[in-house]
């Protein structure tokens, strides 16, 4: 295993690019695996870690275009899966790379193609790549909003199947909800309506809170303002609303404590994500009162009192949305 690890370290970005632009598809697939390995996020105390250096060097050498060509033209399932996996790591925590990939029409075409070929594995990897792009670059959203109908149909088709694809669909749609400009489209395309239906069905079938339930809840919370006048939540009972707020509150507490949510999922929501959800939920008076009952105001104050940790952008987002949440909650409490 040590030999395998060291062999990756000796591969240069230029060597990888030579293979990634080869005429031989097997060589390109192997190079895509190398890109994914070199760019994979690893906790690193250095200000400029190795994985981030690899992302920048590969981007400068044109890796983005080469990976897009692989997922568009690859003749095998492995080629597409390897390409999408590499794109996911190439874009992870990298706004510039995510914008380059996400605004390219080829990426949209490749995602749509993967979603219509009835190949669950290719579709899953395509959505993993799309998730990272959407999370890191709001500039990519306009180019990818046209895929919402495909995502809605895929959700309807697979929502009762215990497969990872369902999680990827839900997380992808949730990432759209992080962008205020994209939220109205989630409402108008019927995504939130489907989320409401799915949430009810999942809870009635299994009281265990899984990852899909968590991200669907967060997406509904983020879109509260956009759906208030759309009659989507008119059919929500008091029990439904209580559950919605309870889930967001539990997720917030887990984030503050540094725990995964749902427990055992190894999914860690960032504090600014929860503050955003609380801000949007608190714009509705009934939701706001419930949030106060669940002591969410204390959690918001706690994250605002913390010393700065993490990268600068995440700290800026945490301060921004923490203050917004504080304002919305205190407005009602006063």
mmCIF file of C-alpha atoms in Angstrom:
data_model
loop_
_atom_site.group_PDB
_atom_site.id
_atom_site.type_symbol
_atom_site.label_atom_id
_atom_site.label_comp_id
_atom_site.label_asym_id
_atom_site.label_seq_id
_atom_site.Cartn_x
_atom_site.Cartn_y
_atom_site.Cartn_z
ATOM 1 C CA UNK A 1 0.000 0.000 0.000
ATOM 2 C CA UNK A 2 2.883 2.359 0.773
ATOM 3 C CA UNK A 3 4.354 1.669 -2.663
ATOM 4 C CA UNK A 4 1.020 2.479 -4.299
ATOM 5 C CA UNK A 5 0.752 5.761 -2.426
ATOM 6 C CA UNK A 6 4.294 6.842 -3.258
ATOM 7 C CA UNK A 7 3.786 6.041 -6.936
ATOM 8 C CA UNK A 8 1.030 8.643 -7.094
ATOM 9 C CA UNK A 9 3.277 11.258 -5.539
ATOM 10 C CA UNK A 10 5.924 10.794 -8.237
ATOM 11 C CA UNK A 11 3.427 11.434 -11.044
ATOM 12 C CA UNK A 12 3.619 15.027 -12.226
ATOM 13 C CA UNK A 13 0.669 17.068 -13.422
ATOM 14 C CA UNK A 14 2.225 17.303 -16.884
ATOM 15 C CA UNK A 15 2.561 13.501 -17.073
ATOM 16 C CA UNK A 16 -1.097 13.141 -16.125
ATOM 17 C CA UNK A 17 -2.102 15.657 -18.778
ATOM 18 C CA UNK A 18 -0.145 13.782 -21.457
ATOM 19 C CA UNK A 19 -2.149 10.665 -20.607
ATOM 20 C CA UNK A 20 -5.422 12.549 -20.263
ATOM 21 C CA UNK A 21 -5.117 13.848 -23.829
ATOM 22 C CA UNK A 22 -4.016 10.507 -25.269
ATOM 23 C CA UNK A 23 -5.900 8.853 -28.110
ATOM 24 C CA UNK A 24 -6.082 5.656 -26.049
ATOM 25 C CA UNK A 25 -9.213 5.635 -23.901
ATOM 26 C CA UNK A 26 -7.779 3.257 -21.298
ATOM 27 C CA UNK A 27 -4.882 5.636 -20.791
ATOM 28 C CA UNK A 28 -7.285 8.534 -20.393
ATOM 29 C CA UNK A 29 -9.311 6.572 -17.838
ATOM 30 C CA UNK A 30 -6.164 5.827 -15.841
ATOM 31 C CA UNK A 31 -5.229 9.508 -15.970
ATOM 32 C CA UNK A 32 -8.686 10.470 -14.698
ATOM 33 C CA UNK A 33 -8.136 8.240 -11.675
ATOM 34 C CA UNK A 34 -4.812 10.014 -11.130
ATOM 35 C CA UNK A 35 -6.507 13.421 -11.279
ATOM 36 C CA UNK A 36 -9.082 12.313 -8.716
ATOM 37 C CA UNK A 37 -6.353 11.048 -6.392
ATOM 38 C CA UNK A 38 -4.150 14.136 -6.727
ATOM 39 C CA UNK A 39 -7.034 16.568 -6.151
ATOM 40 C CA UNK A 40 -8.784 14.669 -3.368
ATOM 41 C CA UNK A 41 -9.239 16.848 -0.300
ATOM 42 C CA UNK A 42 -7.072 15.899 2.653
ATOM 43 C CA UNK A 43 -6.862 17.779 5.982
ATOM 44 C CA UNK A 44 -3.587 19.679 5.770
ATOM 45 C CA UNK A 45 -2.215 22.341 8.174
ATOM 46 C CA UNK A 46 -0.316 24.047 5.349
ATOM 47 C CA UNK A 47 -1.767 27.262 3.976
ATOM 48 C CA UNK A 48 -1.522 25.919 0.422
ATOM 49 C CA UNK A 49 -1.975 22.092 0.608
ATOM 50 C CA UNK A 50 -0.829 19.631 -2.044
ATOM 51 C CA UNK A 51 -4.325 18.792 -3.309
ATOM 52 C CA UNK A 52 -5.053 22.471 -3.889
ATOM 53 C CA UNK A 53 -1.752 22.950 -5.713
ATOM 54 C CA UNK A 54 -2.618 19.999 -7.928
ATOM 55 C CA UNK A 55 -6.021 21.510 -8.734
ATOM 56 C CA UNK A 56 -4.434 24.781 -9.821
ATOM 57 C CA UNK A 57 -1.627 23.194 -11.852
ATOM 58 C CA UNK A 58 -3.983 20.816 -13.634
ATOM 59 C CA UNK A 59 -6.396 23.655 -14.376
ATOM 60 C CA UNK A 60 -3.582 25.715 -15.906
ATOM 61 C CA UNK A 61 -2.664 22.738 -18.103
ATOM 62 C CA UNK A 62 -6.230 22.379 -19.421
ATOM 63 C CA UNK A 63 -7.444 19.412 -17.368
ATOM 64 C CA UNK A 64 -10.976 20.786 -17.219
ATOM 65 C CA UNK A 65 -11.467 20.603 -20.980
ATOM 66 C CA UNK A 66 -9.833 17.167 -21.196
ATOM 67 C CA UNK A 67 -12.108 15.758 -18.467
ATOM 68 C CA UNK A 68 -15.208 17.221 -20.115
ATOM 69 C CA UNK A 69 -14.186 15.591 -23.380
ATOM 70 C CA UNK A 70 -13.823 12.251 -21.591
ATOM 71 C CA UNK A 71 -17.305 12.318 -20.036
ATOM 72 C CA UNK A 72 -18.874 13.485 -23.294
ATOM 73 C CA UNK A 73 -17.082 11.151 -25.695
ATOM 74 C CA UNK A 74 -16.116 8.190 -23.498
ATOM 75 C CA UNK A 75 -17.337 4.957 -25.067
ATOM 76 C CA UNK A 76 -17.596 2.946 -21.838
ATOM 77 C CA UNK A 77 -19.325 3.276 -18.500
ATOM 78 C CA UNK A 78 -15.944 3.266 -16.767
ATOM 79 C CA UNK A 79 -14.764 6.214 -18.870
ATOM 80 C CA UNK A 80 -17.765 8.329 -17.906
ATOM 81 C CA UNK A 81 -17.669 7.334 -14.229
ATOM 82 C CA UNK A 82 -13.918 7.952 -13.972
ATOM 83 C CA UNK A 83 -14.296 11.294 -15.728
ATOM 84 C CA UNK A 84 -17.126 12.513 -13.505
ATOM 85 C CA UNK A 85 -15.288 11.336 -10.388
ATOM 86 C CA UNK A 86 -12.204 13.278 -11.479
ATOM 87 C CA UNK A 87 -14.296 16.382 -12.177
ATOM 88 C CA UNK A 88 -15.800 16.096 -8.697
ATOM 89 C CA UNK A 89 -12.363 16.152 -7.036
ATOM 90 C CA UNK A 90 -10.978 18.713 -9.495
ATOM 91 C CA UNK A 91 -13.784 21.089 -8.448
ATOM 92 C CA UNK A 92 -13.946 20.251 -4.735
ATOM 93 C CA UNK A 93 -13.624 23.417 -2.627
ATOM 94 C CA UNK A 94 -12.406 25.260 -5.732
ATOM 95 C CA UNK A 95 -14.579 28.081 -7.033
ATOM 96 C CA UNK A 96 -12.493 28.825 -10.123
ATOM 97 C CA UNK A 97 -12.457 25.216 -11.366
ATOM 98 C CA UNK A 98 -16.151 24.775 -10.528
ATOM 99 C CA UNK A 99 -17.046 27.874 -12.515
ATOM 100 C CA UNK A 100 -14.936 26.768 -15.490
ATOM 101 C CA UNK A 101 -16.610 23.345 -15.556
ATOM 102 C CA UNK A 102 -20.110 24.425 -14.561
ATOM 103 C CA UNK A 103 -20.469 27.189 -17.130
ATOM 104 C CA UNK A 104 -19.270 25.026 -20.018
ATOM 105 C CA UNK A 105 -22.195 23.824 -22.185
ATOM 106 C CA UNK A 106 -20.449 20.454 -22.592
ATOM 107 C CA UNK A 107 -20.884 19.764 -18.862
ATOM 108 C CA UNK A 108 -24.630 20.366 -19.074
ATOM 109 C CA UNK A 109 -24.884 18.092 -22.126
ATOM 110 C CA UNK A 110 -22.828 15.345 -20.453
ATOM 111 C CA UNK A 111 -24.956 15.457 -17.283
ATOM 112 C CA UNK A 112 -28.186 15.294 -19.272
ATOM 113 C CA UNK A 113 -26.826 12.403 -21.311
ATOM 114 C CA UNK A 114 -25.867 10.485 -18.147
ATOM 115 C CA UNK A 115 -29.339 11.048 -16.704
ATOM 116 C CA UNK A 116 -31.156 9.751 -19.779
ATOM 117 C CA UNK A 117 -29.116 6.611 -20.519
ATOM 118 C CA UNK A 118 -30.747 4.527 -17.774
ATOM 119 C CA UNK A 119 -27.351 3.765 -16.250
ATOM 120 C CA UNK A 120 -27.619 4.316 -12.500
ATOM 121 C CA UNK A 121 -23.867 4.227 -11.834
ATOM 122 C CA UNK A 122 -23.030 6.830 -14.507
ATOM 123 C CA UNK A 123 -25.906 9.018 -13.354
ATOM 124 C CA UNK A 124 -24.744 8.783 -9.736
ATOM 125 C CA UNK A 125 -21.196 9.884 -10.579
ATOM 126 C CA UNK A 126 -22.534 12.653 -12.826
ATOM 127 C CA UNK A 127 -24.577 14.000 -9.916
ATOM 128 C CA UNK A 128 -21.605 13.767 -7.544
ATOM 129 C CA UNK A 129 -19.692 16.022 -9.940
ATOM 130 C CA UNK A 130 -22.658 18.348 -10.341
ATOM 131 C CA UNK A 131 -23.044 18.600 -6.547
ATOM 132 C CA UNK A 132 -19.506 19.895 -6.095
ATOM 133 C CA UNK A 133 -19.831 22.330 -8.965
ATOM 134 C CA UNK A 134 -23.116 23.762 -7.643
ATOM 135 C CA UNK A 135 -21.836 24.018 -4.080
ATOM 136 C CA UNK A 136 -18.677 25.899 -5.042
ATOM 137 C CA UNK A 137 -19.896 28.117 -7.875
ATOM 138 C CA UNK A 138 -23.198 29.965 -7.976
ATOM 139 C CA UNK A 139 -22.099 31.231 -11.412
ATOM 140 C CA UNK A 140 -22.666 27.682 -12.680
ATOM 141 C CA UNK A 141 -26.343 27.616 -11.670
ATOM 142 C CA UNK A 142 -27.837 29.430 -14.702
ATOM 143 C CA UNK A 143 -26.211 26.906 -17.061
ATOM 144 C CA UNK A 144 -27.526 23.944 -15.061
ATOM 145 C CA UNK A 145 -31.049 25.052 -14.100
ATOM 146 C CA UNK A 146 -32.357 23.516 -17.333
ATOM 147 C CA UNK A 147 -31.624 20.103 -15.785
ATOM 148 C CA UNK A 148 -34.255 20.566 -13.052
ATOM 149 C CA UNK A 149 -36.975 18.696 -15.013
ATOM 150 C CA UNK A 150 -34.601 15.745 -15.438
ATOM 151 C CA UNK A 151 -33.778 15.789 -11.733
ATOM 152 C CA UNK A 152 -37.459 15.942 -10.822
ATOM 153 C CA UNK A 153 -38.285 12.936 -12.989
ATOM 154 C CA UNK A 154 -35.345 11.018 -11.566
ATOM 155 C CA UNK A 155 -36.513 11.788 -8.029
ATOM 156 C CA UNK A 156 -40.039 10.569 -8.785
ATOM 157 C CA UNK A 157 -38.677 7.429 -10.422
ATOM 158 C CA UNK A 158 -36.185 6.426 -7.746
ATOM 159 C CA UNK A 159 -37.431 7.937 -4.459
ATOM 160 C CA UNK A 160 -38.535 4.563 -3.040
ATOM 161 C CA UNK A 161 -35.371 2.739 -4.044
ATOM 162 C CA UNK A 162 -32.673 2.286 -1.346
ATOM 163 C CA UNK A 163 -29.851 3.356 -3.640
ATOM 164 C CA UNK A 164 -27.155 6.064 -3.325
ATOM 165 C CA UNK A 165 -28.579 7.772 -6.412
ATOM 166 C CA UNK A 166 -31.541 9.065 -4.375
ATOM 167 C CA UNK A 167 -29.157 10.832 -1.992
ATOM 168 C CA UNK A 168 -27.244 12.365 -4.894
ATOM 169 C CA UNK A 169 -30.462 13.671 -6.481
ATOM 170 C CA UNK A 170 -31.563 15.245 -3.206
ATOM 171 C CA UNK A 171 -28.151 16.775 -2.440
ATOM 172 C CA UNK A 172 -27.895 18.193 -5.965
ATOM 173 C CA UNK A 173 -31.289 19.859 -5.639
ATOM 174 C CA UNK A 174 -30.446 21.056 -2.146
ATOM 175 C CA UNK A 175 -27.330 22.783 -3.495
ATOM 176 C CA UNK A 176 -29.550 24.758 -5.876
ATOM 177 C CA UNK A 177 -31.496 25.950 -2.807
ATOM 178 C CA UNK A 178 -28.345 27.547 -1.364
ATOM 179 C CA UNK A 179 -28.528 30.168 -4.116
ATOM 180 C CA UNK A 180 -31.298 32.733 -3.651
ATOM 181 C CA UNK A 181 -31.519 33.242 -7.425
ATOM 182 C CA UNK A 182 -32.115 29.527 -8.042
ATOM 183 C CA UNK A 183 -34.820 28.953 -5.404
ATOM 184 C CA UNK A 184 -37.772 30.273 -7.434
ATOM 185 C CA UNK A 185 -36.980 27.689 -10.105
ATOM 186 C CA UNK A 186 -37.152 24.884 -7.535
ATOM 187 C CA UNK A 187 -40.686 26.056 -6.786
ATOM 188 C CA UNK A 188 -41.810 26.703 -10.363
ATOM 189 C CA UNK A 189 -40.438 23.374 -11.642
ATOM 190 C CA UNK A 190 -42.330 21.455 -8.964
ATOM 191 C CA UNK A 191 -39.235 20.281 -7.101
ATOM 192 C CA UNK A 192 -40.368 21.553 -3.704
ATOM 193 C CA UNK A 193 -43.801 20.010 -4.201
ATOM 194 C CA UNK A 194 -42.135 16.654 -4.849
ATOM 195 C CA UNK A 195 -39.906 17.161 -1.823
ATOM 196 C CA UNK A 196 -42.934 17.747 0.393
ATOM 197 C CA UNK A 197 -44.577 14.561 -0.911
ATOM 198 C CA UNK A 198 -41.354 12.548 -0.573
ATOM 199 C CA UNK A 199 -40.683 13.808 2.954
ATOM 200 C CA UNK A 200 -44.125 12.722 4.114
ATOM 201 C CA UNK A 201 -43.813 9.311 2.466
ATOM 202 C CA UNK A 202 -40.318 8.643 3.818
ATOM 203 C CA UNK A 203 -41.264 9.606 7.368
ATOM 204 C CA UNK A 204 -44.407 7.469 7.258
ATOM 205 C CA UNK A 205 -42.455 4.452 6.001
ATOM 206 C CA UNK A 206 -39.447 4.743 8.295
ATOM 207 C CA UNK A 207 -39.048 7.065 11.266
ATOM 208 C CA UNK A 208 -35.243 6.785 10.946
ATOM 209 C CA UNK A 209 -33.827 10.086 9.694
ATOM 210 C CA UNK A 210 -31.628 9.385 6.689
ATOM 211 C CA UNK A 211 -29.471 11.705 4.623
ATOM 212 C CA UNK A 212 -32.135 12.292 1.978
ATOM 213 C CA UNK A 213 -34.664 13.370 4.608
ATOM 214 C CA UNK A 214 -32.106 15.774 6.105
ATOM 215 C CA UNK A 215 -31.210 17.545 2.837
ATOM 216 C CA UNK A 216 -34.824 17.644 1.626
ATOM 217 C CA UNK A 217 -35.805 19.298 4.906
ATOM 218 C CA UNK A 218 -33.042 21.873 4.485
ATOM 219 C CA UNK A 219 -34.072 22.613 0.892
ATOM 220 C CA UNK A 220 -37.710 23.169 1.915
ATOM 221 C CA UNK A 221 -36.507 25.450 4.725
ATOM 222 C CA UNK A 222 -34.379 27.517 2.326
ATOM 223 C CA UNK A 223 -37.323 27.964 -0.037
ATOM 224 C CA UNK A 224 -39.818 29.054 2.656
ATOM 225 C CA UNK A 225 -39.965 32.623 1.368
ATOM 226 C CA UNK A 226 -40.536 31.514 -2.234
ATOM 227 C CA UNK A 227 -43.318 29.067 -1.401
ATOM 228 C CA UNK A 228 -45.354 31.171 1.026
ATOM 229 C CA UNK A 229 -47.559 32.450 -1.787
ATOM 230 C CA UNK A 230 -47.494 29.265 -3.857
ATOM 231 C CA UNK A 231 -49.958 27.165 -1.825
ATOM 232 C CA UNK A 232 -47.402 24.357 -1.543
ATOM 233 C CA UNK A 233 -47.421 24.409 2.228
ATOM 234 C CA UNK A 234 -51.141 25.019 2.591
ATOM 235 C CA UNK A 235 -51.622 21.258 2.958
ATOM 236 C CA UNK A 236 -48.930 21.090 5.646
ATOM 237 C CA UNK A 237 -50.456 20.145 8.980
ATOM 238 C CA UNK A 238 -49.203 21.519 12.283
ATOM 239 C CA UNK A 239 -47.479 18.156 12.745
ATOM 240 C CA UNK A 240 -45.686 18.548 9.394
ATOM 241 C CA UNK A 241 -44.440 22.028 10.301
ATOM 242 C CA UNK A 242 -43.310 20.861 13.739
ATOM 243 C CA UNK A 243 -41.337 18.018 12.162
ATOM 244 C CA UNK A 244 -39.738 20.334 9.598
ATOM 245 C CA UNK A 245 -38.503 22.743 12.269
ATOM 246 C CA UNK A 246 -37.472 19.917 14.589
ATOM 247 C CA UNK A 247 -35.270 18.337 11.908
ATOM 248 C CA UNK A 248 -33.570 21.633 11.086
ATOM 249 C CA UNK A 249 -32.990 22.268 14.805
ATOM 250 C CA UNK A 250 -31.486 18.806 15.333
ATOM 251 C CA UNK A 251 -29.226 19.287 12.334
ATOM 252 C CA UNK A 252 -28.126 22.699 13.646
ATOM 253 C CA UNK A 253 -27.265 21.229 17.058
ATOM 254 C CA UNK A 254 -25.221 18.494 15.388
ATOM 255 C CA UNK A 255 -23.326 21.067 13.330
ATOM 256 C CA UNK A 256 -22.574 23.194 16.391
ATOM 257 C CA UNK A 257 -21.310 20.112 18.239
ATOM 258 C CA UNK A 258 -19.204 18.980 15.274
ATOM 259 C CA UNK A 259 -21.263 15.810 14.774
ATOM 260 C CA UNK A 260 -22.499 14.227 11.578
ATOM 261 C CA UNK A 261 -26.194 14.368 10.750
ATOM 262 C CA UNK A 262 -27.991 12.072 10.518
ATOM 263 C CA UNK A 263 -25.911 10.164 13.096
ATOM 264 C CA UNK A 264 -23.629 7.651 11.410
ATOM 265 C CA UNK A 265 -23.994 9.249 7.964
ATOM 266 C CA UNK A 266 -20.562 10.948 8.030
ATOM 267 C CA UNK A 267 -22.282 13.994 6.546
ATOM 268 C CA UNK A 268 -21.299 17.251 8.216
ATOM 269 C CA UNK A 269 -23.422 20.298 7.417
ATOM 270 C CA UNK A 270 -21.581 23.591 7.685
ATOM 271 C CA UNK A 271 -22.826 26.063 10.269
ATOM 272 C CA UNK A 272 -23.514 28.726 7.665
ATOM 273 C CA UNK A 273 -25.802 26.296 5.829
ATOM 274 C CA UNK A 274 -27.872 25.825 8.968
ATOM 275 C CA UNK A 275 -27.893 29.562 9.671
ATOM 276 C CA UNK A 276 -29.193 30.135 6.146
ATOM 277 C CA UNK A 277 -31.982 27.574 6.646
ATOM 278 C CA UNK A 278 -32.935 29.135 9.989
ATOM 279 C CA UNK A 279 -32.931 32.624 8.461
ATOM 280 C CA UNK A 280 -35.351 31.549 5.755
ATOM 281 C CA UNK A 281 -37.555 29.506 8.090
ATOM 282 C CA UNK A 282 -37.763 32.332 10.618
ATOM 283 C CA UNK A 283 -39.386 34.617 8.069
ATOM 284 C CA UNK A 284 -42.589 32.681 8.783
ATOM 285 C CA UNK A 285 -44.026 33.531 12.202
ATOM 286 C CA UNK A 286 -45.168 29.963 13.113
ATOM 287 C CA UNK A 287 -41.757 28.593 12.136
ATOM 288 C CA UNK A 288 -39.991 31.347 14.061
ATOM 289 C CA UNK A 289 -41.872 30.569 17.271
ATOM 290 C CA UNK A 290 -40.994 26.880 16.973
ATOM 291 C CA UNK A 291 -37.325 27.647 16.324
ATOM 292 C CA UNK A 292 -37.238 29.641 19.552
ATOM 293 C CA UNK A 293 -38.864 26.745 21.399
ATOM 294 C CA UNK A 294 -36.086 24.471 20.128
ATOM 295 C CA UNK A 295 -33.456 26.934 21.490
ATOM 296 C CA UNK A 296 -32.025 27.662 18.061
ATOM 297 C CA UNK A 297 -31.329 31.252 19.119
ATOM 298 C CA UNK A 298 -28.777 29.950 21.651
ATOM 299 C CA UNK A 299 -27.089 27.922 18.896
ATOM 300 C CA UNK A 300 -26.855 30.969 16.633
ATOM 301 C CA UNK A 301 -25.301 33.017 19.417
ATOM 302 C CA UNK A 302 -22.826 30.223 20.065
ATOM 303 C CA UNK A 303 -21.500 30.115 16.503
ATOM 304 C CA UNK A 304 -21.221 33.908 16.417
ATOM 305 C CA UNK A 305 -19.111 33.810 19.596
ATOM 306 C CA UNK A 306 -16.670 31.281 18.152
ATOM 307 C CA UNK A 307 -13.130 32.194 17.184
ATOM 308 C CA UNK A 308 -12.494 32.115 13.452
ATOM 309 C CA UNK A 309 -11.771 28.630 12.173
ATOM 310 C CA UNK A 310 -11.699 27.185 8.682
ATOM 311 C CA UNK A 311 -11.084 29.044 5.463
ATOM 312 C CA UNK A 312 -11.817 32.724 5.073
ATOM 313 C CA UNK A 313 -14.798 32.282 2.759
ATOM 314 C CA UNK A 314 -16.545 29.865 5.132
ATOM 315 C CA UNK A 315 -15.962 32.275 8.033
ATOM 316 C CA UNK A 316 -17.465 35.137 6.036
ATOM 317 C CA UNK A 317 -20.522 33.022 5.206
ATOM 318 C CA UNK A 318 -20.887 31.902 8.819
ATOM 319 C CA UNK A 319 -20.799 35.502 10.074
ATOM 320 C CA UNK A 320 -23.187 36.714 7.380
ATOM 321 C CA UNK A 321 -25.843 34.039 7.852
ATOM 322 C CA UNK A 322 -25.367 33.857 11.611
ATOM 323 C CA UNK A 323 -26.159 37.556 11.912
ATOM 324 C CA UNK A 324 -29.113 37.206 9.531
ATOM 325 C CA UNK A 325 -30.492 34.321 11.615
ATOM 326 C CA UNK A 326 -29.963 36.306 14.824
ATOM 327 C CA UNK A 327 -31.894 39.237 13.397
ATOM 328 C CA UNK A 328 -34.835 37.128 12.219
ATOM 329 C CA UNK A 329 -35.131 35.258 15.521
ATOM 330 C CA UNK A 330 -34.710 38.330 17.764
ATOM 331 C CA UNK A 331 -37.180 40.295 15.680
ATOM 332 C CA UNK A 332 -39.955 37.917 16.792
ATOM 333 C CA UNK A 333 -38.713 37.417 20.346
ATOM 334 C CA UNK A 334 -38.851 41.138 20.943
#
